[in-house]
Structure formats: C-alpha cells, structure tokens
Amino acid sequence: MTGPKTAMVLAAGLGTRMRPLTDDRPKALVEVGGKALIDHVLDRLGAAGVERAVVNVHWFAERLEAHLAARTGGPEIVISDERAELLETGGGLKKARGLLGDDPVFVANIDSVWIDRGDALGDLIRLWDPARMDAALLLARREGSIGFEGDGDVFLEDGRLTFRGDRPSAPFAYMGVHITRPDYADRGPDGPFSLSGLWRQSAREGRLYGCVLDGDWMHVGDPGARDEAEARLTVA
C-alpha cells in the first residue's frame, strides 16, 4: 500500500521544558546524536515515502527556516507561518489545511526519536483505512521508554484505541506520529486547540486506531531526556 506523500511537521512550540537548550534556538534544532530533532523526523518521513513536508514555525522561526532551506535531499519543505499566534497541534493542522492537499497526511511531532527494530511507519501505513478511521496513531509501550513519565494514554484492542479515563494507568503512549485526513482539524474551534479532544471523540465513535512500535522510543522533551537519548543512540 502506498503511504501519504505529504506530512505536517509540528515544530512551532516554545520548548520551555527544554531550556536552557532552547534559549537561542527552537526545540526542533536541539541536537540528539549529532542531528537536529527535526532532521530525525524528516529523514524518517522521507524514508517512508513522504515527498513534501509542511513545517509550522514560531519560536526562532528565521533560524529554523534557514536550517530547513539548507537541507539537501528528503522531502520538499513548505512553511506554515505561526509567528503571529502559536496554535497548538489542532490549530496548527487547521491553519495548514490549504497547504496539505486532499490526500491523507502524516502528522509528526519533532521531539520523538526511536530505534526501529521493525517497520513502524510502514505498519502505520498498512493499518490506515480512511473508511473506518479518523486517525491511526503510532504507539509505544510505556515501560522502557525514555523521557515519558506519565501513566500511559490508551488501551489497544483489535487495533482500536480507548482512552485511559479514570483508570490508574494504560499500557501505551502516543509517540508523536499519526496518519489522518488533512481536513480532520477543520471541525475544531478557531485559534489554538489540541488534537486530543478530537481524538477522544473519534475514540468514542470507534474511529481511532493505532499500532505499536517494535523498538525503543525516546521522548526528547527536556535536557535530561536529551542526554538519555544520546546515550541510548550511542550504544544502538
């Protein structure tokens, strides 16, 4: 099955938890294993067949744009400018709607690095079925993940996701990459909003699915997690 040729890369965040590493750069340009976070993501997407990546920018936008312009190979880069207002995940996807085309898209955070023992993005592509799904999320097992300190997000049964709700924990966490329709966020409000509310609605309707990474996930959200990820990549 052919996967999405376009991706939305969410790179506009302030990166406050990553300070002081983000005092002079966006979080997307923090390096792990000698490579900027955004390059880890773009290289993964390119290897999965993505030809065009829409990247939203806000914090140190000019520096990120210059870095992206200097890249060679990989997806073509298109900028979605959020300098005027930071729109969060849902608002960012909604603003970029006109840049994304009409076919399904990957949506990816820039703070997710992983060691893949299988074919994670290929598994996600094979799972995706727009007739049954609003979104297909890539998940990681909570135990053993670097940089994730929560109690998990979701349960997985026959590919379908349900949220933890009042239960004390769940086995899986969203690891920052999913496939959806480019107009999925259009149902959200104007201005900043998170995709999580839309996902919860889709889960209630039985239209939120996922698959689990066969590998090691590193959520690089703060300097300590960055150091742990560096150490893990060194021995990989």
XYZ file of C-alpha atoms in Angstrom:
236
model
C 0.000 0.000 0.000
C 1.241 3.485 -0.843
C 1.517 5.804 2.140
C 0.971 9.538 2.452
C 3.158 11.693 0.227
C 2.637 14.792 2.408
C 3.342 15.350 6.106
C 2.580 18.045 8.653
C 5.550 18.507 10.987
C 4.683 20.313 14.214
C 7.742 22.426 15.003
C 6.291 25.700 16.329
C 6.377 25.026 20.084
C 8.260 27.218 22.551
C 10.249 24.329 24.005
C 10.116 25.778 27.533
C 10.872 22.420 29.187
C 13.998 22.124 27.037
C 15.592 25.308 28.397
C 18.396 26.346 28.526
C 18.942 24.456 25.254
C 16.166 26.499 23.623
C 17.343 29.909 24.828
C 18.849 30.589 21.395
C 17.072 28.132 19.087
C 13.774 26.356 18.527
C 13.361 22.930 20.065
C 13.409 21.482 16.551
C 17.108 22.413 16.273
C 18.239 20.798 19.525
C 20.622 18.037 18.530
C 20.459 14.400 19.573
C 23.112 12.018 18.352
C 24.686 14.753 16.252
C 21.490 15.544 14.348
C 18.760 18.126 14.920
C 15.455 16.751 16.162
C 13.623 17.921 13.060
C 16.117 16.129 10.831
C 15.466 12.854 12.664
C 11.767 13.268 11.851
C 12.178 14.447 8.263
C 14.599 11.624 7.483
C 12.129 9.057 8.867
C 9.283 10.540 6.843
C 11.373 10.701 3.685
C 12.333 7.049 4.050
C 8.613 6.219 4.355
C 7.873 7.883 1.010
C 6.937 11.425 2.050
C 7.779 13.897 -0.710
C 6.502 17.138 0.837
C 6.609 18.323 4.446
C 4.640 21.312 5.738
C 6.502 22.647 8.794
C 4.932 25.179 11.146
C 7.235 27.781 12.701
C 7.005 30.256 15.586
C 9.860 30.346 18.123
C 13.141 31.416 16.402
C 11.290 30.943 13.115
C 14.000 32.523 10.962
C 16.667 30.218 12.320
C 14.524 27.141 11.668
C 13.660 28.321 8.159
C 17.354 28.816 7.385
C 18.171 25.331 8.607
C 15.415 23.793 6.512
C 16.472 25.747 3.425
C 19.990 24.347 3.774
C 18.830 20.710 3.877
C 19.712 18.563 0.877
C 17.592 15.600 -0.099
C 14.477 14.437 1.618
C 11.021 15.974 1.397
C 10.346 19.363 -0.156
C 9.756 21.866 2.663
C 6.785 24.240 2.828
C 6.430 26.684 5.746
C 3.209 27.291 7.673
C 3.848 30.583 9.478
C 2.589 30.825 13.057
C 4.690 33.810 14.114
C 1.539 35.805 14.901
C -0.023 33.145 17.143
C 1.035 29.744 18.399
C -1.854 27.432 17.506
C -1.061 24.083 19.203
C -1.489 20.767 17.419
C -5.095 21.104 16.240
C -4.923 24.777 15.385
C -1.657 24.243 13.531
C -3.132 21.461 11.411
C -6.248 23.531 10.712
C -4.223 26.587 9.643
C -2.095 24.489 7.289
C -5.122 22.905 5.608
C -4.657 24.778 2.328
C -1.040 23.595 2.072
C -1.703 19.908 2.657
C -3.705 18.857 -0.379
C -6.620 16.429 -0.262
C -4.965 13.062 0.394
C -4.180 11.532 3.809
C -1.177 13.007 5.619
C 1.317 12.060 8.274
C 1.314 14.406 11.262
C 4.518 14.301 13.295
C 5.946 15.945 16.403
C 9.635 16.869 16.402
C 10.520 15.557 19.869
C 10.187 11.852 19.062
C 13.268 9.757 18.280
C 13.195 5.985 18.051
C 15.236 2.907 17.286
C 13.166 0.780 14.923
C 13.502 -2.998 15.028
C 10.645 -3.375 12.576
C 8.928 -1.025 10.137
C 6.966 1.390 12.326
C 5.801 3.856 9.694
C 5.173 1.050 7.235
C 2.978 -0.661 9.834
C 1.056 2.585 10.279
C 0.572 2.915 6.523
C -0.707 -0.658 6.278
C -3.105 -0.089 9.184
C -4.643 3.115 7.824
C -8.121 2.742 6.361
C -9.985 6.034 5.854
C -13.308 4.238 5.538
C -13.077 3.022 9.143
C -10.734 5.553 10.746
C -10.388 9.224 11.524
C -6.778 8.754 12.600
C -4.210 5.976 13.054
C -1.678 6.628 15.822
C 1.799 5.192 16.347
C 2.131 3.987 19.947
C 4.935 2.957 22.265
C 4.914 0.692 25.284
C 5.125 2.847 28.366
C 7.673 0.648 30.120
C 11.209 1.161 28.882
C 10.549 4.405 27.024
C 12.964 7.266 27.635
C 11.605 10.665 28.637
C 7.996 9.592 29.207
C 6.920 9.848 32.835
C 3.145 9.583 32.552
C 0.812 6.695 33.284
C 0.046 5.924 29.659
C -2.631 7.214 27.317
C -4.581 4.398 25.698
C -5.622 0.771 25.539
C -5.442 -1.135 22.256
C -7.837 -3.900 21.252
C -8.056 -5.262 17.716
C -6.350 -2.095 16.515
C -8.930 0.216 18.080
C -7.989 2.696 20.801
C -9.771 3.661 24.001
C -8.511 6.321 26.382
C -7.480 5.585 29.960
C -10.126 7.815 31.550
C -10.348 7.223 35.318
C -8.224 4.091 35.248
C -4.850 4.459 37.017
C -2.717 3.563 34.022
C -2.713 2.345 30.435
C -0.037 0.313 28.655
C 0.557 2.540 25.643
C 1.564 6.138 24.968
C 1.165 8.149 21.785
C 4.650 8.596 20.399
C 4.157 11.575 18.156
C 3.294 10.310 14.655
C -0.100 9.589 13.126
C -1.967 9.444 9.828
C -5.187 11.364 9.330
C -7.221 13.259 6.767
C -5.957 16.777 6.049
C -9.350 18.242 6.977
C -9.636 16.385 10.298
C -8.930 19.511 12.373
C -11.470 21.616 10.466
C -14.135 20.588 12.991
C -12.111 22.234 15.764
C -12.534 25.815 17.007
C -10.780 28.873 15.642
C -7.459 29.706 17.289
C -5.269 27.393 19.390
C -6.533 23.943 20.332
C -5.191 20.428 20.830
C -5.972 17.427 18.665
C -6.544 15.330 21.795
C -10.177 16.446 22.116
C -10.912 15.342 18.550
C -9.176 12.020 19.179
C -11.347 11.380 22.227
C -14.453 11.999 20.158
C -13.184 9.678 17.428
C -12.376 7.008 20.032
C -15.936 7.171 21.370
C -17.176 6.651 17.812
C -14.846 3.673 17.303
C -12.818 5.503 14.653
C -9.441 5.912 16.404
C -6.895 3.163 15.709
C -3.246 2.504 16.406
C -0.273 0.168 16.166
C 2.718 -0.352 18.442
C 6.372 0.408 17.724
C 8.696 -2.593 17.722
C 11.676 -0.716 19.082
C 12.836 1.866 21.612
C 11.085 5.228 21.897
C 12.748 8.371 23.203
C 10.539 11.359 24.015
C 13.091 14.181 23.952
C 11.206 16.775 25.964
C 13.828 18.162 28.351
C 17.642 18.283 28.705
C 17.734 15.142 30.855
C 15.799 13.144 28.281
C 18.056 14.526 25.574
C 21.104 13.218 27.457
C 19.467 9.808 27.988
C 18.572 9.603 24.299
C 22.129 10.488 23.311
C 23.448 7.691 25.489
C 20.935 5.195 24.073
C 21.742 6.092 20.474
C 25.453 5.716 21.195
C 25.053 2.050 22.113
C 22.423 1.247 19.481
